[in-house]
Coordinates of C-alpha atoms in Angstrom, one line a residue:
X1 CA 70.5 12.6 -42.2
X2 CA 69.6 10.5 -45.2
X3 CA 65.7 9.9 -46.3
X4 CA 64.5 7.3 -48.0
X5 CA 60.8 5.9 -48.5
X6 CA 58.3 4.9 -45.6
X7 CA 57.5 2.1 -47.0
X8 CA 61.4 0.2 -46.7
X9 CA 62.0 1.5 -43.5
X10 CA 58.6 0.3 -42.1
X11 CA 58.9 -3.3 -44.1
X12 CA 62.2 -3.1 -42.2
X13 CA 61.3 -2.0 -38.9
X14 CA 58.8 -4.9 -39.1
X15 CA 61.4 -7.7 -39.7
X16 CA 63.3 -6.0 -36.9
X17 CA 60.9 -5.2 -34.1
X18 CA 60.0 -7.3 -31.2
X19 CA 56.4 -6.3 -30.4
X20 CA 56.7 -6.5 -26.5
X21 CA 52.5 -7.4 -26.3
X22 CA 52.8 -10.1 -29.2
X23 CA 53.0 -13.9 -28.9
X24 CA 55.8 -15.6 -26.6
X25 CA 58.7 -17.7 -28.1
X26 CA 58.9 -20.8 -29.2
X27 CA 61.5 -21.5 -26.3
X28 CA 59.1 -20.4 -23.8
X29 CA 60.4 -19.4 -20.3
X30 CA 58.5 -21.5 -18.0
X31 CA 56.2 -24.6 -19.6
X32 CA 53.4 -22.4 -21.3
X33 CA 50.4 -23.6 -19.2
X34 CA 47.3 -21.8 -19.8
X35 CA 45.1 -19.6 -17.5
X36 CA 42.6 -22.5 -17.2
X37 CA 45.6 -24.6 -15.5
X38 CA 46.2 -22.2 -13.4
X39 CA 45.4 -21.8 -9.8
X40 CA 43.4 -18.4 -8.5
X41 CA 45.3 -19.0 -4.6
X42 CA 48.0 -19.3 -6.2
X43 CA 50.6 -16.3 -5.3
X44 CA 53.6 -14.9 -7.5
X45 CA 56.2 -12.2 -5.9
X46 CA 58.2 -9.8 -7.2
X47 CA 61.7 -8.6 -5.6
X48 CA 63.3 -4.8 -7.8
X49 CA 66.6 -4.1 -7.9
X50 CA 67.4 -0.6 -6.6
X51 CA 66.2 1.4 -9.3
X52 CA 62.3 0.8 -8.8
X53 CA 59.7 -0.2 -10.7
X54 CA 59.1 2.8 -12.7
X55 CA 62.6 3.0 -14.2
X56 CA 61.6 2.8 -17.6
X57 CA 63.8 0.2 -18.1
X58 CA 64.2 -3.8 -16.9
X59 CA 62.7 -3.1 -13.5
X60 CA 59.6 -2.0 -15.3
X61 CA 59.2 -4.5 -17.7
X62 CA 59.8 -7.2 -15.3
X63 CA 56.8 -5.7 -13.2
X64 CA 54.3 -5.5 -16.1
X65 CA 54.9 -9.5 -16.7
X66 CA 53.9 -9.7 -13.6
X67 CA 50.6 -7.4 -13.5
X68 CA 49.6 -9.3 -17.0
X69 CA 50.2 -12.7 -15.3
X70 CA 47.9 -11.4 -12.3
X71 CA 45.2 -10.0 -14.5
X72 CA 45.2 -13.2 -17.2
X73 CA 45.4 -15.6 -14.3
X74 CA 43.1 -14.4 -11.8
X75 CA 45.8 -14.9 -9.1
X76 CA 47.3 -13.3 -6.2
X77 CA 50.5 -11.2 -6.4
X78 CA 52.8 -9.2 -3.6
X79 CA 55.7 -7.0 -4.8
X80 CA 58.3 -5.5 -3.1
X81 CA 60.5 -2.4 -4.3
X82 CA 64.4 -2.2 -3.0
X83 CA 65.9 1.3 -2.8
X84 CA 69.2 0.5 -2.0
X85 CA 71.2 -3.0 -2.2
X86 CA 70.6 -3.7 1.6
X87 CA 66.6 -4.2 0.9
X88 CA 67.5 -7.4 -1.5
X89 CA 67.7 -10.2 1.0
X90 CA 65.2 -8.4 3.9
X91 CA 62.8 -8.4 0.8
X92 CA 63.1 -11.5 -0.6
X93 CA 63.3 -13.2 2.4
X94 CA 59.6 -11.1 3.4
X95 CA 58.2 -12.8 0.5
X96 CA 58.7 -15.9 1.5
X97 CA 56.9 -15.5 5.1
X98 CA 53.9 -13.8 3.0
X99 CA 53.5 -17.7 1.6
X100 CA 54.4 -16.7 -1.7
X101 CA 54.8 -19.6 -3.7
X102 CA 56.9 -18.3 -6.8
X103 CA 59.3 -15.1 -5.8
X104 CA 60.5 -13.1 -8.6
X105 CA 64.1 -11.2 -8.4
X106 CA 65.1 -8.7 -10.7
X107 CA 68.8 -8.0 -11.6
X108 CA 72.0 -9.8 -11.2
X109 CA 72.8 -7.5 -8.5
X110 CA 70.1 -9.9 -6.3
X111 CA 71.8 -13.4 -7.0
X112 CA 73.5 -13.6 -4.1
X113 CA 70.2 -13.4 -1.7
X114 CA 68.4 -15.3 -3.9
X115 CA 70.7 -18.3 -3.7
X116 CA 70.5 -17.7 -0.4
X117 CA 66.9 -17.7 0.3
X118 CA 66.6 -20.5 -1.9
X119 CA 68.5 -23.0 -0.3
X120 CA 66.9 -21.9 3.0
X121 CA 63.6 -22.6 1.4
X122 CA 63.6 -25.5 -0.9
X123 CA 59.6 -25.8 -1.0
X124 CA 59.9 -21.9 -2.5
X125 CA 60.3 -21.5 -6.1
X126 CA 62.1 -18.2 -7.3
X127 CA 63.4 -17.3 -10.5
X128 CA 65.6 -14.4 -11.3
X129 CA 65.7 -11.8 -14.0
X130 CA 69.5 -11.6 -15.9
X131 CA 71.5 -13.7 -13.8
X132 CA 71.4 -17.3 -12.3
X133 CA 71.9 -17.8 -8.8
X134 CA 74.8 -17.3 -6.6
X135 CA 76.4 -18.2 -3.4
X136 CA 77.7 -16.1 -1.0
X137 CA 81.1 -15.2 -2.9
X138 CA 79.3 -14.6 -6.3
X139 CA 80.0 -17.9 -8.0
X140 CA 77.2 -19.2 -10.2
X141 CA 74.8 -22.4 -8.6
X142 CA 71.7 -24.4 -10.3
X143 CA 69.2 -25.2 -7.5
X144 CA 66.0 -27.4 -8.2
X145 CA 64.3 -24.3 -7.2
X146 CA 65.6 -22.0 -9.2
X147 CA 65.0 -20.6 -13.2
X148 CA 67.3 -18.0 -14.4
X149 CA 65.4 -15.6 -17.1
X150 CA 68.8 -14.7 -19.2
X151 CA 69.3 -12.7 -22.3
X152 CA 72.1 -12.5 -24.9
X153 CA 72.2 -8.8 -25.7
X154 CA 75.0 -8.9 -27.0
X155 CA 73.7 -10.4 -30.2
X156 CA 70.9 -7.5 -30.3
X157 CA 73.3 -4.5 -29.1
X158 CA 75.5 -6.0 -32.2
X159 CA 73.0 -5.1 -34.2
X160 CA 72.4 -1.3 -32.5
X161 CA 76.3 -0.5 -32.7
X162 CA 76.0 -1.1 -36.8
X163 CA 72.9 1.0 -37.1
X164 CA 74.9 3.6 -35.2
X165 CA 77.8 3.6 -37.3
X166 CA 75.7 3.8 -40.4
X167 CA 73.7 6.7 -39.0
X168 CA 76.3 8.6 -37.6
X169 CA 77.0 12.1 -39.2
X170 CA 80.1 12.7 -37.4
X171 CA 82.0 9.6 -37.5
X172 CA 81.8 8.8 -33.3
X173 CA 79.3 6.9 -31.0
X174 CA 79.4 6.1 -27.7
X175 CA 78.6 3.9 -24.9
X176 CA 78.5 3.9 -21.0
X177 CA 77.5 1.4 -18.3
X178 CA 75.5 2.5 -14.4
X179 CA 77.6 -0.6 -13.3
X180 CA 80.5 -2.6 -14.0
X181 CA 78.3 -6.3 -14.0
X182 CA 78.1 -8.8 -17.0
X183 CA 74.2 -7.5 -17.5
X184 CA 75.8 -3.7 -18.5
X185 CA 78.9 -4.9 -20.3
X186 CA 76.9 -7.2 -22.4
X187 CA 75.5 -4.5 -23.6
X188 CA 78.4 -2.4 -24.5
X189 CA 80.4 -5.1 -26.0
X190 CA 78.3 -6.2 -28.7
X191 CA 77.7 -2.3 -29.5
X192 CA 81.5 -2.0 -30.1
X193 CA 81.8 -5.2 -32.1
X194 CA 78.6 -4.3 -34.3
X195 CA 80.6 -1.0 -34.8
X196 CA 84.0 -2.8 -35.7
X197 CA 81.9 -5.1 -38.0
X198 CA 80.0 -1.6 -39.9
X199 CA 83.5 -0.3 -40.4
X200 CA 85.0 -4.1 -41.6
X201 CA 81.8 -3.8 -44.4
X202 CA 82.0 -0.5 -45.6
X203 CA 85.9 0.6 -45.2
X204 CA 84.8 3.6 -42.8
X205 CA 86.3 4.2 -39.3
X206 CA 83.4 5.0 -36.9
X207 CA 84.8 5.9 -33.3
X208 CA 83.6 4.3 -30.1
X209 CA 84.1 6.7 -27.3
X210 CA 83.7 4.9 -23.4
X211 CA 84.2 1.7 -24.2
X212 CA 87.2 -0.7 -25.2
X213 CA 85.9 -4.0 -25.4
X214 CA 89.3 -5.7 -25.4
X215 CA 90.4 -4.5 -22.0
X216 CA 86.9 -4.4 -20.2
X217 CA 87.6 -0.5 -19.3
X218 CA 85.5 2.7 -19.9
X219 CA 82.9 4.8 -18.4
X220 CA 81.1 3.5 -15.9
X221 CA 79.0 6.1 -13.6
X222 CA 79.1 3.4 -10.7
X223 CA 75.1 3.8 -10.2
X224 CA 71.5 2.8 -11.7
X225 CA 69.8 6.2 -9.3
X226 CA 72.1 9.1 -10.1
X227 CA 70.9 11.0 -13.2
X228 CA 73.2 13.6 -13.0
X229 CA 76.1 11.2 -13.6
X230 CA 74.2 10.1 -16.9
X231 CA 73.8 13.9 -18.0
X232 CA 77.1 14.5 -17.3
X233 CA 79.0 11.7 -19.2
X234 CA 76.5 12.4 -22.0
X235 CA 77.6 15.9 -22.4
X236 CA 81.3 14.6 -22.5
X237 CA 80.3 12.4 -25.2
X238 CA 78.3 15.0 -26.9
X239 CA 80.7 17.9 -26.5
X240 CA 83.5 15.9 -27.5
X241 CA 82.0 15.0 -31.2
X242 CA 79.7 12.0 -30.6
X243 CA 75.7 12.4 -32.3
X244 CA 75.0 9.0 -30.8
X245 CA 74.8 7.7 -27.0
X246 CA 73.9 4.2 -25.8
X247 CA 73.3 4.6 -21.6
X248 CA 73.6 1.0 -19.9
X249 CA 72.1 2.0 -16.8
X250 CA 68.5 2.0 -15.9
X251 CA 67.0 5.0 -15.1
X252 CA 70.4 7.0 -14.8
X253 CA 69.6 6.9 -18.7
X254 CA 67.3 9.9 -18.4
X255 CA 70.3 12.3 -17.8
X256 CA 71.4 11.1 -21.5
X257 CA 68.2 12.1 -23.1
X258 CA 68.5 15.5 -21.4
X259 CA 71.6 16.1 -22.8
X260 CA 70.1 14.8 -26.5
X261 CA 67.6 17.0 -26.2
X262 CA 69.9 20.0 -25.7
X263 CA 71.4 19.5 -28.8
X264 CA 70.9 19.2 -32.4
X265 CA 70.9 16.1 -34.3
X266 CA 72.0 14.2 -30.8
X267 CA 70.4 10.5 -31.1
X268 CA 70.0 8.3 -27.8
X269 CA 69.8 4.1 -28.4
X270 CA 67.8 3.0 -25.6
X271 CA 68.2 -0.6 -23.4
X272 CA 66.2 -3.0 -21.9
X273 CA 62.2 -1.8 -23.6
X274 CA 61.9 0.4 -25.9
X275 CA 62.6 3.9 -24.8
X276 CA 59.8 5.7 -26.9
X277 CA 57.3 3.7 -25.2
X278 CA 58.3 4.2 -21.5
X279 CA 58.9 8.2 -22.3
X280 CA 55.4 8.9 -23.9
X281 CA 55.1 11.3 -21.7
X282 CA 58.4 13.4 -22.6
X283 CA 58.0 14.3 -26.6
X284 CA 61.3 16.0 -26.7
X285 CA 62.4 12.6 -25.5
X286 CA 61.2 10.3 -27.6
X287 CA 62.3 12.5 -30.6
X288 CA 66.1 11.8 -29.6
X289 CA 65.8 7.9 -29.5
X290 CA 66.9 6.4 -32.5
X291 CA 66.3 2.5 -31.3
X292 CA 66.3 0.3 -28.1
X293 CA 68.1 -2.8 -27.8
X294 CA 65.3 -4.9 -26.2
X295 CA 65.0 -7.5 -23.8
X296 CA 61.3 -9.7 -23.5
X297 CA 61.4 -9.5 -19.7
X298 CA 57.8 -9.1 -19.6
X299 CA 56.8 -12.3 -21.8
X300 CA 59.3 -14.1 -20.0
X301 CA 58.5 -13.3 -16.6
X302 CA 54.7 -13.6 -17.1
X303 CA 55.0 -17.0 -19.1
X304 CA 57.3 -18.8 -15.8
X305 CA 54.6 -17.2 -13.7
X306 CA 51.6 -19.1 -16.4
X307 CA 53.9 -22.5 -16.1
X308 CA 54.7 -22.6 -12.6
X309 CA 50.8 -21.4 -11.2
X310 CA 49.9 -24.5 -14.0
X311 CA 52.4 -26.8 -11.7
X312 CA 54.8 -26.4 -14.1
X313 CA 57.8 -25.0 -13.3
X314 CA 60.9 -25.9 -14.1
X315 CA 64.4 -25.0 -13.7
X316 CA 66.3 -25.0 -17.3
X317 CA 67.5 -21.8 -17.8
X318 CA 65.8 -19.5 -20.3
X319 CA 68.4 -17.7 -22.5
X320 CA 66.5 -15.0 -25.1
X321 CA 68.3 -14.7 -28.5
X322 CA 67.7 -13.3 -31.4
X323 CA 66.7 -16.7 -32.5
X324 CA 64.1 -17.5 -30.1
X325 CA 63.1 -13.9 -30.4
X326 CA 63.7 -12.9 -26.8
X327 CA 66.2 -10.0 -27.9
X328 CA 66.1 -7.6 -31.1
X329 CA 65.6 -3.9 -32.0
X330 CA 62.4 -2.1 -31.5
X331 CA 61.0 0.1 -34.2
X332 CA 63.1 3.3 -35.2
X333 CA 59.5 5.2 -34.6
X334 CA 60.3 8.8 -35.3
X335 CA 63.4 8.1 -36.9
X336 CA 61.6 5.7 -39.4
X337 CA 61.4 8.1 -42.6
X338 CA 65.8 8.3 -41.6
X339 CA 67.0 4.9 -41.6
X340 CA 68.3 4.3 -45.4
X341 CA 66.8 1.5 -46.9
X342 CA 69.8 -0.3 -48.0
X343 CA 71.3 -0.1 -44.1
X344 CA 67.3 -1.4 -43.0
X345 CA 68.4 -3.7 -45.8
X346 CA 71.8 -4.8 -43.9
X347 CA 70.5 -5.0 -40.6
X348 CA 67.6 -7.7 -41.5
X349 CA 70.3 -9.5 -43.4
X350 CA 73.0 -9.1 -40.5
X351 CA 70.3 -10.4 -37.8
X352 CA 69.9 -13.7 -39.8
X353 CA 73.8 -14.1 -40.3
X354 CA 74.0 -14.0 -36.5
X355 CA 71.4 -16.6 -36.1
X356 CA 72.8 -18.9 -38.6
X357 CA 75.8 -18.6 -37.2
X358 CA 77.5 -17.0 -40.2
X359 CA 78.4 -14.2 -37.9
X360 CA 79.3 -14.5 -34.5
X361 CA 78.5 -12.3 -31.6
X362 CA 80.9 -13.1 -28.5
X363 CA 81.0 -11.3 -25.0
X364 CA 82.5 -12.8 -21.4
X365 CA 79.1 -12.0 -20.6
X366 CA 77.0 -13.6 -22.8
X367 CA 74.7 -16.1 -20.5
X368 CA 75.9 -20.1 -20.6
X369 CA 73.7 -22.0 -23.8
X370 CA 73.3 -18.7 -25.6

């Protein structure tokens, strides 16, 4: 790999990172009321999707919005943890009898039930985590009662697919999705578009292996749980000449850094939080993850949790950007002394391009407003 100075790649890293503890957006998710506004009987809830809160990846972060919120605000909280899609209405629909007054669902996967719940119980306020609501045959609804916490990936994954391709050693990355749902292929399409738009720049001709953005086809393991599946489409990647995987699917993303760490110079891009931080405990782990494209699930959920216990809640959706700072790159952390200046260099340049407009990132996923 190339080396250049600390000192670029951290100034670099600094421009890039979104530090997941620092202050909230301008576009805040929920009205921004403080503690003091808040009240202490008030009660939030939390629905998971299937892969549980400790899946290092969006289920977690959702879930530490909600601790913060309960240890800044002094308020109640109930949670309730779905192992398989036939707990998402049951659950949800639990939280409501508990006399929870603002329930929580996380992943598009539970917009059906909460649609449902929430035009059963219009004195209930939900709000759900990458996806709006949905009726019974999956078609999109706004209800009063109702805030969807969105996020354009795409615009941040963009900026991981040119990284790749300028890190790369072997000329091929990949990509592969736990599900085929608008919150995974997000993901994968702006990774395949930041490629194109590395190759575009520099004349080079980077391969994307699992992934053709044009006809919506590639490898998808058909599951958030399975790790095996990950390991196993990871090892295809690896084995087949790829040094860099980007796993879109929750925790089946650990099989991918067992493969990396099987391997030499075999590089993992995380999703959702930042991977090095949710695998302190696995060294090996951390040492194969180049980047994570990064979502602000836990300022968002804990600042509609701040407005709505402040009697403030309101519906408009909430659609993080790169803009509004609810989507970026965390720090390259071990990788940091790697990263050549001149491509730290690109990617700060690249980020503001996409947030003037001067380049556009476009996915049939991308949230409405983004």
């Amino acid at each position: 790999m190339k080396t250049t100075s600390r000192a670029f790649a951290l100034a670099g890293i600094a421009a890039l990172a979104l530090a997941s503890c620092g202050t909230p957006p301008e576009e805040t998710a929920g009205g921004g009321s403080d503690a003091g506004g808040a009240s202490t009987d008030y009660k939030a809830c939390m629905v998971s999707d299937s892969g549980g809160w400790d899946d290092k990846s969006f289920n977690e972060s959702s879930h530490t919005g909600l601790l913060n919120a309960e240890e800044k605000l002094g308020i109640e909280t109930q949670e309730a943890e779905s192992t398989t899609d036939s707990d998402f209405a049951p659950n949800i629909n639990n939280m409501v009898t508990e006399g929870c007054d603002l329930i929580i669902t996380v992943g598009f996967l539970l917009a059906p039930a909460t649609g449902a719940a929430a035009q059963a119980n219009e004195g209930t306020d939900f709000a759900i985590v990458d996806s709006t609501a949905q009726d019974a045959d999956g078609n999109p609804i706004e209800l009063d009662n109702v805030k969807p916490l969105e996020f354009d990936t795409a615009q941040a994954a963009f900026l991981a697919g040119y990284l790749a391709a300028g890190m790369t050693e072997t000329g091929k990355v990949a990509t592969y999705g736990g599900m085929d749902i608008p919150t995974v292929t997000i993901f994968m399409d702006g990774y395949v578009d930041g490629v194109a738009h590395y190759n575009e720049t520099h004349g080079t001709e980077v391969e994307v292996l699992g992934w053709n953005k044009e006809t919506q086809t590639g490898s998808i393991v058909g599951t958030f749980e399975d790790q095996s599946k990950g390991k196993a489409v990871s090892d295809e990647f690896y084995s087949a000449g790829a040094d860099i995987v980007m796993p879109v699917a929750g925790p089946v993303g650990a099989g991918t850094l067992a493969s990396a760490k099987e391997g030499d110079d075999r590089m993992v891009i995380w999703v959702d939080a930042d991977g090095f931080e949710t695998n302190a405990a696995d060294p090996d782990a951390q040492a194969t993850i180049l980047t994570s494209v990064m979502k602000e699930m836990t300022v968002a959920v804990e600042d509609v949790i701040t407005g709505a216990a402040g009697g403030e809640f309101d519906p408009t959706p909430y659609v993080g950007t790169l803009e509004n700072g609810g989507v970026g790159l965390a720090p390259f952390h071990d990788f940091e002394d790697d990263v050549p200046a001149e491509l730290v260099t690109e990617l700060e340049t690249l980020k503001q391009e996409i947030i003037d407009g001067t380049v556009v990132v476009e996915s049939e996923a991308s949230p409405a407003g983004a």
